[in-house]
mmCIF file of C-alpha atoms in Angstrom:
data_model
loop_
_atom_site.group_PDB
_atom_site.id
_atom_site.type_symbol
_atom_site.label_atom_id
_atom_site.label_comp_id
_atom_site.label_asym_id
_atom_site.label_seq_id
_atom_site.Cartn_x
_atom_site.Cartn_y
_atom_site.Cartn_z
ATOM 1 C CA ASP S 1 1.398 -16.596 -2.563
ATOM 2 C CA VAL S 2 1.493 -12.798 -2.497
ATOM 3 C CA MET S 3 -0.049 -12.574 0.980
ATOM 4 C CA ALA S 4 2.728 -14.723 2.437
ATOM 5 C CA VAL S 5 5.325 -12.351 0.970
ATOM 6 C CA LEU S 6 3.513 -9.331 2.431
ATOM 7 C CA VAL S 7 3.225 -11.044 5.824
ATOM 8 C CA ASP S 8 6.992 -11.618 5.849
ATOM 9 C CA LEU S 9 7.724 -8.043 4.743
ATOM 10 C CA ALA S 10 5.440 -6.660 7.471
ATOM 11 C CA ALA S 11 7.061 -8.856 10.115
ATOM 12 C CA ASP S 12 10.413 -7.241 9.326
ATOM 13 C CA VAL S 13 9.198 -3.662 9.912
ATOM 14 C CA ALA S 14 10.575 -2.179 13.139
ATOM 15 C CA ALA S 15 8.104 -1.353 15.906
ATOM 16 C CA ASP S 16 8.886 2.365 15.641
ATOM 17 C CA GLU S 17 8.158 2.406 11.897
ATOM 18 C CA ALA S 18 4.864 2.330 10.018
ATOM 19 C CA ILE S 19 3.361 0.135 7.361
ATOM 20 C CA VAL S 20 1.292 2.135 4.876
ATOM 21 C CA GLU S 21 -1.066 0.565 2.377
ATOM 22 C CA LEU S 22 -2.387 2.715 -0.455
ATOM 23 C CA GLY S 23 -5.628 1.160 -1.684
ATOM 24 C CA VAL S 24 -7.390 -0.864 1.002
ATOM 25 C CA PHE S 25 -10.709 -1.980 -0.530
ATOM 26 C CA GLU S 26 -12.205 -4.310 2.126
ATOM 27 C CA GLY S 27 -9.023 -4.620 4.185
ATOM 28 C CA LYS S 28 -7.912 -8.187 3.448
ATOM 29 C CA THR S 29 -4.309 -7.295 2.586
ATOM 30 C CA ALA S 30 -4.107 -4.801 5.456
ATOM 31 C CA LEU S 31 -5.170 -7.506 7.881
ATOM 32 C CA TYR S 32 -2.605 -9.968 6.564
ATOM 33 C CA MET S 33 0.129 -7.356 6.932
ATOM 34 C CA ALA S 34 -1.093 -6.375 10.409
ATOM 35 C CA TRP S 35 -0.962 -10.014 11.433
ATOM 36 C CA GLY S 36 2.553 -10.291 10.001
ATOM 37 C CA ALA S 37 3.632 -7.184 11.886
ATOM 38 C CA GLN S 38 2.166 -8.655 15.068
ATOM 39 C CA GLN S 39 4.249 -11.810 14.529
ATOM 40 C CA GLY S 40 7.339 -9.673 13.978
ATOM 41 C CA HIS S 41 8.181 -6.408 15.702
ATOM 42 C CA GLY S 42 4.667 -5.015 16.179
ATOM 43 C CA ALA S 43 4.595 -2.138 13.682
ATOM 44 C CA CYS S 44 1.267 -0.405 13.177
ATOM 45 C CA LEU S 45 -0.452 -0.072 9.813
ATOM 46 C CA TRP S 46 -2.215 2.841 8.160
ATOM 47 C CA GLY S 47 -4.531 1.999 5.263
ATOM 48 C CA VAL S 48 -5.373 4.852 2.898
ATOM 49 C CA ASP S 49 -8.271 4.562 0.473
ATOM 50 C CA ILE S 50 -10.682 6.998 -1.158
ATOM 51 C CA TRP S 51 -13.514 4.447 -0.923
ATOM 52 C CA ASP S 52 -16.666 6.437 -1.683
ATOM 53 C CA LEU S 53 -15.173 9.917 -2.035
ATOM 54 C CA PRO S 54 -15.996 11.686 -5.316
ATOM 55 C CA GLY S 55 -13.219 11.629 -7.902
ATOM 56 C CA GLY S 56 -12.162 7.996 -7.736
ATOM 57 C CA VAL S 57 -11.038 6.242 -10.902
ATOM 58 C CA TYR S 58 -12.689 2.901 -10.124
ATOM 59 C CA GLY S 59 -16.400 2.149 -9.988
ATOM 60 C CA PRO S 60 -18.429 -0.393 -7.993
ATOM 61 C CA PRO S 61 -17.679 -2.121 -5.744
ATOM 62 C CA PHE S 62 -14.625 0.035 -4.978
ATOM 63 C CA ASN S 63 -16.525 3.293 -4.601
ATOM 64 C CA GLN S 64 -19.442 2.167 -2.444
ATOM 65 C CA PRO S 65 -19.960 3.150 1.219
ATOM 66 C CA GLU S 66 -20.598 -0.517 2.041
ATOM 67 C CA THR S 67 -17.051 -1.361 1.008
ATOM 68 C CA ARG S 68 -15.564 1.194 3.417
ATOM 69 C CA GLU S 69 -17.839 -0.058 6.178
ATOM 70 C CA ARG S 70 -16.808 -3.658 5.457
ATOM 71 C CA ALA S 71 -13.133 -2.708 5.773
ATOM 72 C CA ARG S 72 -13.769 -0.997 9.124
ATOM 73 C CA ARG S 73 -15.813 -3.926 10.391
ATOM 74 C CA ASN S 74 -13.177 -6.454 9.272
ATOM 75 C CA VAL S 75 -10.457 -4.574 11.172
ATOM 76 C CA GLU S 76 -12.567 -4.391 14.330
ATOM 77 C CA GLU S 77 -14.012 -7.899 14.265
ATOM 78 C CA LEU S 78 -10.638 -9.520 13.679
ATOM 79 C CA GLY S 79 -9.117 -7.673 16.639
ATOM 80 C CA PHE S 80 -6.767 -5.260 14.867
ATOM 81 C CA ALA S 81 -8.429 -1.937 15.770
ATOM 82 C CA ASP S 82 -5.469 -0.955 17.979
ATOM 83 C CA GLN S 83 -2.948 -1.743 15.250
ATOM 84 C CA VAL S 84 -4.688 -0.619 12.045
ATOM 85 C CA THR S 85 -5.798 2.926 11.260
ATOM 86 C CA LEU S 86 -8.034 3.326 8.233
ATOM 87 C CA VAL S 87 -7.803 6.721 6.534
ATOM 88 C CA ARG S 88 -10.406 7.867 4.017
ATOM 89 C CA GLY S 89 -8.660 10.151 1.569
ATOM 90 C CA PHE S 90 -6.591 10.485 -1.566
ATOM 91 C CA ALA S 91 -3.080 9.040 -1.290
ATOM 92 C CA LEU S 92 -1.325 12.193 -2.513
ATOM 93 C CA GLU S 93 -3.179 14.416 -0.040
ATOM 94 C CA GLN S 94 -2.503 12.002 2.801
ATOM 95 C CA ALA S 95 1.206 12.022 1.954
ATOM 96 C CA GLN S 96 1.209 15.801 2.400
ATOM 97 C CA ARG S 97 -0.519 15.396 5.789
ATOM 98 C CA TRP S 98 1.528 12.435 7.042
ATOM 99 C CA GLU S 99 2.550 12.868 10.674
ATOM 100 C CA GLY S 100 3.095 9.234 11.521
ATOM 101 C CA PRO S 101 6.392 7.471 12.133
ATOM 102 C CA PRO S 102 8.876 6.796 9.328
ATOM 103 C CA ILE S 103 7.466 4.228 6.932
ATOM 104 C CA GLY S 104 9.256 0.890 6.815
ATOM 105 C CA LEU S 105 6.912 -0.726 4.275
ATOM 106 C CA LEU S 106 4.900 1.114 1.637
ATOM 107 C CA PHE S 107 2.432 -1.114 -0.228
ATOM 108 C CA LEU S 108 1.067 0.535 -3.376
ATOM 109 C CA ASP S 109 -2.236 -0.886 -4.597
ATOM 110 C CA ASP S 110 -4.000 2.393 -5.380
ATOM 111 C CA ASP S 111 -4.602 3.969 -8.796
ATOM 112 C CA HIS S 112 -2.659 1.696 -11.179
ATOM 113 C CA SER S 113 -1.898 4.272 -13.857
ATOM 114 C CA ARG S 114 1.760 5.018 -14.563
ATOM 115 C CA GLU S 115 1.284 8.669 -13.608
ATOM 116 C CA ALA S 116 -0.415 7.837 -10.297
ATOM 117 C CA VAL S 117 2.216 5.271 -9.314
ATOM 118 C CA LEU S 118 5.017 7.735 -10.067
ATOM 119 C CA ALA S 119 3.226 10.514 -8.161
ATOM 120 C CA ASN S 120 2.646 8.278 -5.123
ATOM 121 C CA VAL S 121 6.280 7.211 -4.975
ATOM 122 C CA GLU S 122 7.402 10.830 -5.173
ATOM 123 C CA ALA S 123 4.866 11.992 -2.569
ATOM 124 C CA TRP S 124 5.586 9.258 -0.021
ATOM 125 C CA THR S 125 9.397 9.090 -0.439
ATOM 126 C CA PRO S 126 10.100 11.845 2.130
ATOM 127 C CA HIS S 127 8.337 9.729 4.771
ATOM 128 C CA LEU S 128 10.264 6.502 4.155
ATOM 129 C CA ALA S 129 12.612 5.117 6.784
ATOM 130 C CA ASP S 130 16.152 4.257 5.732
ATOM 131 C CA GLY S 131 16.030 0.925 3.946
ATOM 132 C CA ALA S 132 12.229 0.986 3.577
ATOM 133 C CA VAL S 133 10.612 -1.576 1.315
ATOM 134 C CA LEU S 134 8.229 -0.584 -1.462
ATOM 135 C CA ALA S 135 5.852 -3.251 -2.752
ATOM 136 C CA PHE S 136 3.735 -2.726 -5.875
ATOM 137 C CA ASP S 137 0.691 -4.923 -6.471
ATOM 138 C CA ASP S 138 -0.421 -6.011 -9.940
ATOM 139 C CA TYR S 139 3.012 -5.433 -11.468
ATOM 140 C CA ASP S 140 2.501 -7.896 -14.302
ATOM 141 C CA HIS S 141 -1.276 -7.553 -14.660
ATOM 142 C CA PRO S 142 -2.355 -7.121 -18.300
ATOM 143 C CA ASP S 143 -5.193 -4.752 -17.347
ATOM 144 C CA TRP S 144 -2.874 -2.329 -15.526
ATOM 145 C CA PRO S 145 0.383 -1.938 -17.458
ATOM 146 C CA GLY S 146 1.007 1.397 -15.724
ATOM 147 C CA VAL S 147 2.334 -0.320 -12.591
ATOM 148 C CA ALA S 148 5.142 -2.123 -14.440
ATOM 149 C CA GLU S 149 5.829 0.948 -16.589
ATOM 150 C CA ALA S 150 6.283 3.144 -13.504
ATOM 151 C CA VAL S 151 8.380 0.621 -11.554
ATOM 152 C CA ASP S 152 10.598 -0.094 -14.556
ATOM 153 C CA GLU S 153 11.014 3.627 -15.207
ATOM 154 C CA LEU S 154 12.017 4.284 -11.580
ATOM 155 C CA VAL S 155 14.513 1.405 -11.677
ATOM 156 C CA ALA S 156 15.994 2.633 -14.983
ATOM 157 C CA ALA S 157 16.327 6.155 -13.539
ATOM 158 C CA GLY S 158 18.209 4.811 -10.520
ATOM 159 C CA THR S 159 15.477 5.847 -8.080
ATOM 160 C CA LEU S 160 14.590 2.278 -7.121
ATOM 161 C CA GLU S 161 16.750 -0.810 -6.819
ATOM 162 C CA PRO S 162 15.928 -3.584 -9.299
ATOM 163 C CA ALA S 163 12.660 -5.171 -8.212
ATOM 164 C CA THR S 164 12.108 -8.786 -7.293
ATOM 165 C CA ILE S 165 8.840 -10.036 -8.777
ATOM 166 C CA HIS S 166 6.867 -12.490 -6.649
ATOM 167 C CA HIS S 167 4.207 -14.721 -8.194
ATOM 168 C CA ASN S 168 4.109 -12.646 -11.390
ATOM 169 C CA ARG S 169 2.277 -9.962 -9.457
ATOM 170 C CA LEU S 170 4.137 -8.275 -6.617
ATOM 171 C CA ALA S 171 7.201 -6.106 -7.309
ATOM 172 C CA VAL S 172 9.342 -5.608 -4.197
ATOM 173 C CA THR S 173 12.170 -3.090 -4.078
ATOM 174 C CA ARG S 174 13.830 -0.316 -2.076
ATOM 175 C CA MET S 175 14.966 3.206 -2.819
ATOM 176 C CA GLU S 176 18.465 3.356 -4.289
ATOM 177 C CA GLN S 177 20.881 4.415 -1.527
ATOM 178 C CA ALA S 178 22.183 7.295 -3.617
ATOM 179 C CA TYR S 179 18.680 8.650 -4.293
ATOM 180 C CA GLY S 180 17.600 11.923 -2.695
#
């Protein structure tokens, strides 16, 4: 299952690196990755989501204040408040403001359009640790072809290594060593 893959990826992130999730919703995936990190080296996780900010591309339930509150409550009630930081904001703006540690795992589950995926990879690349893993949710989803289009385009351009697809949904890759 996809969560098991993300748990394993999070467990491999070094303690002095970050896990960043773009697109948190209610926090389920963030909590799985935080648990995985806890079982591994203890990396901390930052979850970035616009939740109920104006300008989002998705409607209810994604853009409701109750959803943001549910994510916060889930993090606190499950005991991950010291390990998970939830950030309300647009992914591209947060990339410009990033002051955290180098990112060892970047999980992209934000705006699924080709243009947004490409923009997020470009914006977050300067913050990636050497050998960082990039994981893209909904790679093969028929409703969001932009994810696969962007990943395939980045692989063809030599920006990303060929992706491994898990459970027909999760594309996992790294930056090409020669990139940048």
